[in-house]
XYZ file of C-alpha atoms in Angstrom:
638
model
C 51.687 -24.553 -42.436
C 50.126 -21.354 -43.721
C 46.858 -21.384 -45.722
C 47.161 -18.351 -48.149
C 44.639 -18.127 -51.070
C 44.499 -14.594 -52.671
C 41.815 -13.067 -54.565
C 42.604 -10.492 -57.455
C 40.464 -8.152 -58.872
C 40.903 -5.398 -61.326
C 41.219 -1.814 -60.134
C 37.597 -0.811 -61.851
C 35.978 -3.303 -60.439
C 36.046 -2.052 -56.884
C 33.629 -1.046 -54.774
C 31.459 -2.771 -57.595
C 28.326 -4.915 -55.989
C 29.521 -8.735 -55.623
C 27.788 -11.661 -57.918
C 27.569 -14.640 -56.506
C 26.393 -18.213 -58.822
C 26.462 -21.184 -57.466
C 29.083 -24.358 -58.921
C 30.180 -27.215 -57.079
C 32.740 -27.781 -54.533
C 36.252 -27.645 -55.213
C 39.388 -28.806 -53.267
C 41.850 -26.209 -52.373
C 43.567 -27.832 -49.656
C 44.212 -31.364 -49.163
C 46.608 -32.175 -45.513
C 47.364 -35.626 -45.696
C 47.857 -37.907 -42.240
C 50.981 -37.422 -40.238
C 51.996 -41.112 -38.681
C 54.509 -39.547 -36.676
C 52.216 -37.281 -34.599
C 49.748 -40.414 -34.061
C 52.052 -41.087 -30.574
C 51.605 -37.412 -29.304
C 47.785 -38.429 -28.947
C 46.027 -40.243 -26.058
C 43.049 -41.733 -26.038
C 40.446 -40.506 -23.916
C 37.633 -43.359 -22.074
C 34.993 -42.884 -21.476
C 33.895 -39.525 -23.724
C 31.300 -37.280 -22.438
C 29.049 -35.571 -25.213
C 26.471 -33.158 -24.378
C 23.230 -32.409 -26.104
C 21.054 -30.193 -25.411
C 17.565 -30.057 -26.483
C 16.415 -26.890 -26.121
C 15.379 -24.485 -28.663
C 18.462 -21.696 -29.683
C 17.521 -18.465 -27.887
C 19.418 -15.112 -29.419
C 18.956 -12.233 -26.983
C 18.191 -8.872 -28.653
C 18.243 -5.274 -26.923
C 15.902 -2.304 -28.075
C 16.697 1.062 -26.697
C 13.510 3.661 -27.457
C 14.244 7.094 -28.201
C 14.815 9.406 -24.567
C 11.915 11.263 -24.319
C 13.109 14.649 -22.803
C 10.314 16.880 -20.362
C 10.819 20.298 -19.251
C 8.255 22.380 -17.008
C 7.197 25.164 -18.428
C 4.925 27.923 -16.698
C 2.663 30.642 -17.728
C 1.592 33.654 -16.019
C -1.554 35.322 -16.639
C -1.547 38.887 -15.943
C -4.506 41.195 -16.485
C -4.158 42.636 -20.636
C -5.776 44.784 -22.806
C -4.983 48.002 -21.549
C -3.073 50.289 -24.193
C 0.996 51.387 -22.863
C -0.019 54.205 -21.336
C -2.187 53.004 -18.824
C -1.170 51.036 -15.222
C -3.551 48.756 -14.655
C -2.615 49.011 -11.094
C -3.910 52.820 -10.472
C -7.830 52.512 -10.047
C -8.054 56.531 -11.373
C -6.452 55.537 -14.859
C -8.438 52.087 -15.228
C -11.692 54.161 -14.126
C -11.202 56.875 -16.683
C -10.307 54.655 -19.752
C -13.416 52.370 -18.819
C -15.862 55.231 -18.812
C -13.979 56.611 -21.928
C -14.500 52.892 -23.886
C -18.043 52.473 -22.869
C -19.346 55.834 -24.555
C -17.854 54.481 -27.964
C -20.293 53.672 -29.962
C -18.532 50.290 -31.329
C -17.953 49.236 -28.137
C -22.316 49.510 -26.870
C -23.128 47.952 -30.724
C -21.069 44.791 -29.582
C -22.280 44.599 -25.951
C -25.846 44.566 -27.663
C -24.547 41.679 -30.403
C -22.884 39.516 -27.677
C -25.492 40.214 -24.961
C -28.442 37.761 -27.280
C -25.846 35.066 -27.428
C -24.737 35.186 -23.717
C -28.435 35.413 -23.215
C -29.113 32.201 -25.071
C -26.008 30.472 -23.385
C -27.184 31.571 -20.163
C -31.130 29.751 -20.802
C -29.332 26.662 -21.930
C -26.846 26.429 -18.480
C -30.105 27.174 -16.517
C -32.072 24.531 -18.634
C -29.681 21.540 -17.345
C -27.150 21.296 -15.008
C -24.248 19.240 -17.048
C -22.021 19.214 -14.102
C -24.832 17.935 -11.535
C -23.611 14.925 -9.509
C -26.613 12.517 -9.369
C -24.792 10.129 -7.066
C -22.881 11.986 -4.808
C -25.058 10.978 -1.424
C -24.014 7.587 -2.046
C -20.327 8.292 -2.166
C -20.808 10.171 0.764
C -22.465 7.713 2.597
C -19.695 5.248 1.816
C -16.960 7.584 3.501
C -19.307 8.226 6.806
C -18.746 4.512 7.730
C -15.350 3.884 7.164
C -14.027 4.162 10.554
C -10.925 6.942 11.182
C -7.620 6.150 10.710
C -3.987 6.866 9.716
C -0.999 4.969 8.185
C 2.519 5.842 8.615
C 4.108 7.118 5.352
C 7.767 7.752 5.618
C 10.149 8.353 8.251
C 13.232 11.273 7.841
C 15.315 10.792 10.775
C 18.107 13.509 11.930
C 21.401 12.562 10.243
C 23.454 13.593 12.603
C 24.412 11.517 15.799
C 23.780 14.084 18.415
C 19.772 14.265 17.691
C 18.382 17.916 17.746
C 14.428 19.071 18.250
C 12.515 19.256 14.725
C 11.041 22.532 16.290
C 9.570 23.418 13.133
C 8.126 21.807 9.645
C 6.695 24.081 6.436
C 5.678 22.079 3.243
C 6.751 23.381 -0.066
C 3.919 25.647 -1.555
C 3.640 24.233 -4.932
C 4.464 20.518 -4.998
C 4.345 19.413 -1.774
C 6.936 16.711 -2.269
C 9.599 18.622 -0.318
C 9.319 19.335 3.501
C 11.791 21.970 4.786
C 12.785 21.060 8.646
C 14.359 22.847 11.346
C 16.487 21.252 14.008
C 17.518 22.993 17.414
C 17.862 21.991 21.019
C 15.643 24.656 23.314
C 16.674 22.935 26.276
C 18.533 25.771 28.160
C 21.898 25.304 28.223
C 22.452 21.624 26.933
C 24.194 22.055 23.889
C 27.319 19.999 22.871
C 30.102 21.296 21.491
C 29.947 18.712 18.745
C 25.725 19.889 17.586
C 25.175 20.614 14.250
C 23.559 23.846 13.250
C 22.272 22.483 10.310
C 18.919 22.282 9.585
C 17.741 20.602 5.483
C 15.249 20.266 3.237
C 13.861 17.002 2.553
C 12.561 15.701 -0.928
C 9.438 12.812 0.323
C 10.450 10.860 -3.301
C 14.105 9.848 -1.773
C 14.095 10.434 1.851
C 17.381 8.660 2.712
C 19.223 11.985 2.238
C 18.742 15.665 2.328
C 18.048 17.743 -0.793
C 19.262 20.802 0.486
C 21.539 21.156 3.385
C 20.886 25.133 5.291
C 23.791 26.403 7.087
C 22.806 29.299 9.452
C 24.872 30.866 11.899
C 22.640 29.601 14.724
C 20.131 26.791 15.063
C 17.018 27.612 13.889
C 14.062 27.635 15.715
C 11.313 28.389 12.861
C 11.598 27.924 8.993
C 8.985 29.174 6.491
C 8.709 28.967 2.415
C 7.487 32.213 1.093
C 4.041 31.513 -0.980
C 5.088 33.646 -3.375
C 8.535 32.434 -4.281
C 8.840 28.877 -3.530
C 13.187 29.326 -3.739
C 13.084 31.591 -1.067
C 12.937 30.781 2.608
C 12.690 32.850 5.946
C 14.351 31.360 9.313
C 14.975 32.901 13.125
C 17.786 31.823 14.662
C 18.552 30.568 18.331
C 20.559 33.827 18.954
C 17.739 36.103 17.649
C 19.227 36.551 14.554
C 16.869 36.637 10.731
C 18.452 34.967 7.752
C 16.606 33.807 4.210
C 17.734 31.566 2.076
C 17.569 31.068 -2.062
C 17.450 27.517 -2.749
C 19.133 28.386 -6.149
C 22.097 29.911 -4.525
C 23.045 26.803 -2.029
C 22.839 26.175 1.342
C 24.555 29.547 2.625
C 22.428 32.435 3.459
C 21.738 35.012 1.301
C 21.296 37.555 4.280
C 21.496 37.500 8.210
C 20.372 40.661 10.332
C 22.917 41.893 12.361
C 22.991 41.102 16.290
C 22.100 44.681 17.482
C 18.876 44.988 15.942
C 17.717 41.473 16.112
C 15.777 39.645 18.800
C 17.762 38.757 21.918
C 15.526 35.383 22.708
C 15.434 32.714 20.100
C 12.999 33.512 17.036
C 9.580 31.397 18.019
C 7.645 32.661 14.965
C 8.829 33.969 11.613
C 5.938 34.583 9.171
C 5.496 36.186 5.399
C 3.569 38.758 4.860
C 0.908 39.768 2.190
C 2.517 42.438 -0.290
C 3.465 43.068 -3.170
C 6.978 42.634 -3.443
C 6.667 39.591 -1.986
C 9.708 39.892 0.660
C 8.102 41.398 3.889
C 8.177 39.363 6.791
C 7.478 39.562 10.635
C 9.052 37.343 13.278
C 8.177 37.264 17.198
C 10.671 36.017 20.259
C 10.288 35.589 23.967
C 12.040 38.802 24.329
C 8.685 40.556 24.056
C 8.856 41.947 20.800
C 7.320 41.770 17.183
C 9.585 43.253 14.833
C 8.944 43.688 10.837
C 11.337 42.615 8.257
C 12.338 43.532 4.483
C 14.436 40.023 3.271
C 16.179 42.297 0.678
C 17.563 44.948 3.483
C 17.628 43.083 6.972
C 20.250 45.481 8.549
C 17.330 46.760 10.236
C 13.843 46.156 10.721
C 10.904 48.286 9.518
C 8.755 48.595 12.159
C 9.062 46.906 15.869
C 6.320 46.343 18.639
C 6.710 45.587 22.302
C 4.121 42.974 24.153
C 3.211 45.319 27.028
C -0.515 44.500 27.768
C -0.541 47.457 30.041
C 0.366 50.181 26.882
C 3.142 51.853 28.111
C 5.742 50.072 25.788
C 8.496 49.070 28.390
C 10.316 46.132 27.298
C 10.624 45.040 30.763
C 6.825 44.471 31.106
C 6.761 42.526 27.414
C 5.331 39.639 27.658
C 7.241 36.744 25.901
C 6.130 35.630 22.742
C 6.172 31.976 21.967
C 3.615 31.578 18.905
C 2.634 33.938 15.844
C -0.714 33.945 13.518
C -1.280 36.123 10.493
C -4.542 35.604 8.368
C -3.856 36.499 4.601
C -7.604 37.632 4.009
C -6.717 40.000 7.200
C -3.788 42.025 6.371
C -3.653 44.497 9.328
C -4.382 41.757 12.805
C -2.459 39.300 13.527
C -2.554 37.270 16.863
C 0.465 36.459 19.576
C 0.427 33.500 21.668
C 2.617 34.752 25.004
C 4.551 32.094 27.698
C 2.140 33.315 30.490
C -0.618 32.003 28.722
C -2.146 35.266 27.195
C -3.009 35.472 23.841
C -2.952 39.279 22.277
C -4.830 40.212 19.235
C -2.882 43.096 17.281
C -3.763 45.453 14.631
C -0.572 46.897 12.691
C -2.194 49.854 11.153
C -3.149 51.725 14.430
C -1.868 55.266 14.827
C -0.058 55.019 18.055
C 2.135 51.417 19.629
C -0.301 51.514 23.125
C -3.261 51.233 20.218
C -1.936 48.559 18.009
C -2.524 45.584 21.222
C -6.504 45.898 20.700
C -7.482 43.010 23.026
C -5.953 39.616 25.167
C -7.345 36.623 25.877
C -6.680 34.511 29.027
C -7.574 31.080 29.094
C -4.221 28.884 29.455
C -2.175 28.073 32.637
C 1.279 27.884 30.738
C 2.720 28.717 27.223
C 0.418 28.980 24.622
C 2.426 26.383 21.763
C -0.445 26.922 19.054
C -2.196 29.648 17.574
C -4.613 29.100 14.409
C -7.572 30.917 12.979
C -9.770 28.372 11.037
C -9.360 28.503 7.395
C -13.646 28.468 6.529
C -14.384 31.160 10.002
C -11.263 33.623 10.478
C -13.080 34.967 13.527
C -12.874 31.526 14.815
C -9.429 30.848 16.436
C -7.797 27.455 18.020
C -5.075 27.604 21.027
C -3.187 24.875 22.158
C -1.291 24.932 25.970
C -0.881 23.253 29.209
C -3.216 20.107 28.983
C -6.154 21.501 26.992
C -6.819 22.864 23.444
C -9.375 25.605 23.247
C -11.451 27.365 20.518
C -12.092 30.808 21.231
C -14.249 33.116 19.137
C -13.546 37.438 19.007
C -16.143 38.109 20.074
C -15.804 36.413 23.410
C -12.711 37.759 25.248
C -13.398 36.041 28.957
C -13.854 32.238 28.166
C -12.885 30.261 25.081
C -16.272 28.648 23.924
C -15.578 25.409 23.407
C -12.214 23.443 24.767
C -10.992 19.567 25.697
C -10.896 17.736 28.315
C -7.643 17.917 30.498
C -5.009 15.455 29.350
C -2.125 13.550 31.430
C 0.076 14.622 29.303
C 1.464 18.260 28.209
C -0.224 19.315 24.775
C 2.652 20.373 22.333
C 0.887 21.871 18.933
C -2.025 21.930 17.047
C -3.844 23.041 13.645
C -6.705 23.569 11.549
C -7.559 20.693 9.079
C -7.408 22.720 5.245
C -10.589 20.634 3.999
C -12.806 20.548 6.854
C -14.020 22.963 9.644
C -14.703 20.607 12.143
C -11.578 18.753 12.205
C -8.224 20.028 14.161
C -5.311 18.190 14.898
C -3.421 18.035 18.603
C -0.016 16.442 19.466
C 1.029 15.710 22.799
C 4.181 14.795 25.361
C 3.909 11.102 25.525
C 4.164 10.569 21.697
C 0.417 10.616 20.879
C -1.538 11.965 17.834
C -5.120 13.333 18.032
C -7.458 13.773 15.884
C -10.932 15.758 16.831
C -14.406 16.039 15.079
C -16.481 17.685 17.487
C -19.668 17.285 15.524
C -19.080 13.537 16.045
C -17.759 13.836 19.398
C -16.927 16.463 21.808
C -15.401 14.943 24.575
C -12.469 12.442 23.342
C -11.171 12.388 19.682
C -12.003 10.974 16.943
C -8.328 9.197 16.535
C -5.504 8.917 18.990
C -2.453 6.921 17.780
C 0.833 6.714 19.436
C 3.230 7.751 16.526
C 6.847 7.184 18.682
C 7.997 6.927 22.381
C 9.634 10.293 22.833
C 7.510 13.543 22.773
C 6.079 15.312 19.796
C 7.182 19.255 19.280
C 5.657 20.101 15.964
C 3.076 19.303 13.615
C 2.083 20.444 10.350
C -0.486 19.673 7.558
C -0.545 19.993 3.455
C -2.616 21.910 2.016
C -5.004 19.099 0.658
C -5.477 18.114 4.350
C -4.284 14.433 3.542
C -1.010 13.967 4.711
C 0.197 15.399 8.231
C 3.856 15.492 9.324
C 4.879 15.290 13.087
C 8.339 15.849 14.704
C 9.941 14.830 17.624
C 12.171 16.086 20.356
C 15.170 13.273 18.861
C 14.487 15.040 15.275
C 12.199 12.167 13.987
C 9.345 13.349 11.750
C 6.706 10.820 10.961
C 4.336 11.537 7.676
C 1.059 10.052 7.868
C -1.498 9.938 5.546
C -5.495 10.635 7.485
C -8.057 8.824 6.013
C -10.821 10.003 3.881
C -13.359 10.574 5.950
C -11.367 13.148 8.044
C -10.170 15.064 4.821
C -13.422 14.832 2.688
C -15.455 17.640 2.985
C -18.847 15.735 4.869
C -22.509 17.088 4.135
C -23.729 20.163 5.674
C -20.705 20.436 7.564
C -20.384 24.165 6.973
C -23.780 24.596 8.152
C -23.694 22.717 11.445
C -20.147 23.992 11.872
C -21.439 27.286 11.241
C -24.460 26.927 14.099
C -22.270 25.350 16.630
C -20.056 28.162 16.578
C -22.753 30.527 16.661
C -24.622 28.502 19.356
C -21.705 28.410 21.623
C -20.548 32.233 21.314
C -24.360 33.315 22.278
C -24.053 31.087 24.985
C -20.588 32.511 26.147
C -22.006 35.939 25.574
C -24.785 35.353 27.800
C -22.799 33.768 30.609
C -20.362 36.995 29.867
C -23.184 39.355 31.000
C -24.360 37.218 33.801
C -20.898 37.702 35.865
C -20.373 41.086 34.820
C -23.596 41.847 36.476
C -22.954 39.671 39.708
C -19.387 41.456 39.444
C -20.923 44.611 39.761
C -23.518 44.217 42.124
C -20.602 42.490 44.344
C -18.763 45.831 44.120
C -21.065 48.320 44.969
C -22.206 46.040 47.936
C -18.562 45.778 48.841
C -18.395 50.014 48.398
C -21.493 50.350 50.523
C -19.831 48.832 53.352
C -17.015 50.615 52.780
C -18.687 54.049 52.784
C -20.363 52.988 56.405
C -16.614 52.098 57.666
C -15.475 55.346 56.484
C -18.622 57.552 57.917
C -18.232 55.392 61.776
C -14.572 56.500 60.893
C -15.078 59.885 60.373
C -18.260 61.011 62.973
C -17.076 63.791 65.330
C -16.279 62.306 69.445
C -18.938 65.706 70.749
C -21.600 63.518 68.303
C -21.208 60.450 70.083
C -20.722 61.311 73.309
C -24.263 63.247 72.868
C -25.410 60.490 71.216
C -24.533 57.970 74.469
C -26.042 60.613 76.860
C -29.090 61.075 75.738
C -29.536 57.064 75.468
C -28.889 56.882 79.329
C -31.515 59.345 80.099
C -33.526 57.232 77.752
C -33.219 54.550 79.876
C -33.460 56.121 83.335
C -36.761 57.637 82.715
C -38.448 54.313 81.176
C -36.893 52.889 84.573
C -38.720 55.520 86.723
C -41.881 55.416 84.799
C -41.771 51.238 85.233
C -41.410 52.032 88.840
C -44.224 54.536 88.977
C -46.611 51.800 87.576
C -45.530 49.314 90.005
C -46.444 51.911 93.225
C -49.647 52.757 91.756
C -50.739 49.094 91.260
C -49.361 48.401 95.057
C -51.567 51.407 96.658
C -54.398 49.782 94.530
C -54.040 46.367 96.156
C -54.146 47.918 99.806
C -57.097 49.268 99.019
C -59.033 46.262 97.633
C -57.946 44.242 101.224
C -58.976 46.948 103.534
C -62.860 46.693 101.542
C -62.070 42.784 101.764
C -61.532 42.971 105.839
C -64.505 45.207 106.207
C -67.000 42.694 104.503
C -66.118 40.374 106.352
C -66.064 42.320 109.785
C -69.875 43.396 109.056
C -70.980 39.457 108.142
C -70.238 38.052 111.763
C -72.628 41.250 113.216
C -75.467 39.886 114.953
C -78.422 41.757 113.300
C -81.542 41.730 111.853
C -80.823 43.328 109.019
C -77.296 42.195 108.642
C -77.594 39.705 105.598
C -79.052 42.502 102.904
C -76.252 45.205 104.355
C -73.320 42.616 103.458
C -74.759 42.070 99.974
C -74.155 45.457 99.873
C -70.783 45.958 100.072
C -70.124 42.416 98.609
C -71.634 44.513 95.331
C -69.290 47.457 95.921
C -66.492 45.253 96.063
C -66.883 43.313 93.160
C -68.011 46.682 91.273
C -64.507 48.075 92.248
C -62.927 44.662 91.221
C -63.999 44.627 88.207
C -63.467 48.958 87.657
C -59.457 48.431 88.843
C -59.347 45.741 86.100
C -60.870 47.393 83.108
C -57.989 50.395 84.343
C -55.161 47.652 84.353
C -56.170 46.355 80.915
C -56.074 50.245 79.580
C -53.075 51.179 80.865
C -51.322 48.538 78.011
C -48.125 47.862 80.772
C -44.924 47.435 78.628
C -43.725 44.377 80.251
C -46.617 42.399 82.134
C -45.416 39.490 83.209
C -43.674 41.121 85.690
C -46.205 43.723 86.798
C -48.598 40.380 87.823
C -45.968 38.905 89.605
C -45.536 42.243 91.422
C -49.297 42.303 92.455
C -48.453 38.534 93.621
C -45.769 39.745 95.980
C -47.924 42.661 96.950
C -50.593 40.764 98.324
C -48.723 37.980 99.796
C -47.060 40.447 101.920
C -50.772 42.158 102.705
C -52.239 38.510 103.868
């Protein structure tokens, strides 16, 4: 049955508002029973009913309006000067200042503004509104809480054959992306499957690359230039130089061509201070430093060979494995060489021999780390073979400060940004280490294991909290340091400052003891050899003369000895013949016998006593022979 009830209304009344009034009900519709369809139903026993007695909920959405961001920058550039001027020639800027300051507008409102910076400057010296009044405190707090680190994040190697992370470099603005690069340096243990891939990593969501690089070879270093955070520098394992514009993909922009590139892989790839912003300088193991230009790198600008000795032959070079360039020195940089030799470089020297300016010897095998400290550029750490060493320029002998010898191989090191007593070591066996040496010198401050298989590279943000380590499988570990290794401590510059200086007098001193003792060794060692040469060197005739006359020598003190011993034997004969006669006279039978032997009993003791006063003149050379020759003498006589 179909219910149809129709409502009319009159063409002009549409779209007219609707009145409603209220009447009573009224019956439209009345269905009356159906018998017949009573036996199509069943009863149903027992009924459920439900009731439920909570309150009626309605569910209502709100969606706010999208707020949308976008990052805007500014760039301040130095204004003012009229269109005809270049604020970047120093003659034109000179000129036009000495040109405003004789206008007389220009001294009336120096005068004007000079009372009101004058009053400004009273009130700023009056009170400090920026003084800290509880700053010692806060301090205080941080010097007890013990060191420590906590692991951040994770970013493992995606693919399944795991590569080296053989080199990390934070993003120079934000810091939330860390670009990576993965290669295997063991010699000839590639597979044919390995990825040359290396990415960029975004720390908000980890699980996946941001930016995937695809160089022609593995790369071996990776750098963001400070300038231009899109733009990125790599060396390759085949030597080759490629840079990157994040804006453009993952495919290189550029790649130097094979026959002027290195032919060892790239260790160090660094930007360089200028004004364009694109000059770079890499370093390999093939013993050169060559000089780059991202926008032409078909050749490079400039090259330098590693010979310590200044000639310039490649095959001398020693290899380079590590690079350092200080921004507030843009002419030295430093190399750290495989055979353990650091050489300190200055680019604008006239000639190549005059560019290497001094070395420094102090490791055993590769030096792996090479960093000047960020509050003392003259001050320089090194990291190879078991030990990490801080050297200063002015001592070129002996680093002045270093560790003690670990078990384990050291890998890399740095500078912390924040404080100048603070570096950071990793080693072989996994391990992290921290080092204060004004709190202690001879273990460090913090050691934690962060995995089981060696650590290759290590590098810190800029605010010095968070550190990121890789691994040999491609595993790099962010931890964040606690605050009391990246908060500035009090009077840390100072004692910093006097260590350093305490240390290099030291060195100096020790410097000029054994380069005295050196050269008192070699003159004492030329001596001799002078005396060789002259015993060389005297004529036969001189030393056959020579031998002669020391035979007659001895002959004629042998005669003379003889000589002695005759006179001294006729002497003795003597004395017995006056003995015999004494005693020949003594058994007469005279008178006057007794006063006649007194007699010569006188003369014999006189001429006793006369012989010896001659024997004590005569000073005999040797005279315990000479008595026992007067003992033989008279035996024989009796």
């Amino acid at each position: 049955m179909e219910i149809i009830y129709v409502y009319t209304r009159k063409r002009s009344e549409f779209g007219r508002p609707c009145s409603f009034s209220d009447r009573p009900a009224v019956v439209n519709v009345d269905i009356p029973p159906d018998p017949s369809m009573a036996s199509n139903f069943v009863l149903r026993n027992p009924v459920d009913s439900y009731v439920q007695h909570t309150s009626d909920m309605s569910e209502h959405e709100v969606n706010t309006e999208r707020v949308e961001v976008e990052s805007r920058g500014v760039n301040h550039v130095e204004g003012g000067w009229p269109k005809d001027i270049n604020p970047q020639e120093v003659e034109q800027t000179i000129r036009f200042r000495k040109k405003v300051e004789k206008d007389e507008n220009y001294v009336n409102t120096i005068m004007h503004l000079g009372t009101l910076m004058e009053h400004c400057v009273k009130q700023n010296n009056a009170i400090n509104i920026y003084e800290e009044y509880f700053g010692e405190e806060e301090m205080a707090e941080v010097e007890d809480e013990p060191p420590s680190a906590k692991t951040i994040n994770v970013i493992r190697d995606p693919n399944v054959t795991k590569r080296t992370a053989t080199h990390l470099s934070w993003h120079p603005d934000t810091c939330k992306k860390l670009a990576v690069a993965y290669s295997s340096l063991e010699f000839q243990q590639n597979v044919k499957d390995m990825s040359f891939d290396s990415y960029i990593w975004d720390l908000e969501n980890p699980n996946k690359p941001e930016l995937v690089l695809k160089p022609s070879s593995p790369l071996v270093s990776l750098e963001y230039n400070p300038k231009d955070s899109h733009v990125l520098v790599g060396g390759c394992y085949n030597g080759q130089m490629a840079y990157w514009d994040t804006r453009k993909g993952g495919l290189p922009v550029e790649v130097s061509t094979v026959e002027v590139s290195h032919r060892d892989p790239v260790y160090g790839a660094i930007w360089l201070q200028s004004k364009t912003g694109t000059e770079c300088f890499s370093a390999s193991t093939d013993g050169q430093v060559l000089w780059w230009d991202v926008r032409k790198l078909s050749e490079p600008t400039e090259s330098l060979v590693l010979d310590i000795t200044r000639k310039g032959l490649l095959e001398n070079a020693l290899g380079a494995v590590t690079l350092e360039f200080e921004p507030t020195m843009p002419t030295k940089f430093m190399v750290g060489t495989e055979q353990g030799i650091v050489i300190a470089c200055n680019r604008k020297a006239k000639t190549p021999p005059e560019k290497i300016t001094s070395t420094y010897s102090g490791h055993i095998g590769p030096v792996y780390a090479l960093v000047r400290n960020p509050f003392y550029p003259k001050v320089f750490l090194t990291v190879g073979d078991w030990t990490a060493r801080i050297w200063s320029e002015e001592t070129k002998e002996s680093s002045i400060m270093w560790t003690k010898c670990h078990l384990s191989y050291l890998t890399d090191g740095c500078w912390s940004t924040v404080r100048p007593s603070v570096f950071f070591t990793t080693r072989s066996d996994g391990t992290l280490d921290v080092w204060d040496f004004l709190f202690k010198q001879n273990d460090p401050s913090l050691s934690l294991k962060v995995c089981n298989e060696p650590l290759s590279s290590l590098r810190l943000q800029d605010n010095g909290c968070i550190v990121g380590c890789g691994s040999k499988l491609g595993t790099v570990t962010l931890l964040e340091i606690s605050s009391g290794l990246c908060t500035l401590q009090r009077n840390e510059k100072t004692l910093a400052t006097a260590m350093f200086e305490r240390e290099t007098k030291r060195e100096k001193i020790l410097e000029a003891r054994h380069r005295e003792m050196r050269l008192k060794e070699r003159a004492r060692s030329e001596g001799q050899e002078m005396e060789v040469e002259e015993s060389l060197v005297e004529d036969p005739q001189e030393v056959l003369d020579r031998v002669r006359q020391e035979f007659f020598e001895v002959i004629e003190a042998e005669m003379q000895r003889r000589a002695r011993a005759e006179t001294q034997g006729l002497r003795g004969k003597v004395l017995g013949t006056a003995w015999t006669c004494n005693r020949s006279r003594d058994s007469l039978p005279r008178g006057g016998g007794q006063g006649s032997v007194s007699v010569f009993q006188v003369k014999s003791r006189a001429g006793e006593e006369a012989s010896a006063q001659e024997e004590e003149s005569q000073l005999p050379k040797d005279k315990e022979e000479e008595e026992e020759e007067e003992e033989k003498d008279a035996a024989k006589e009796l």
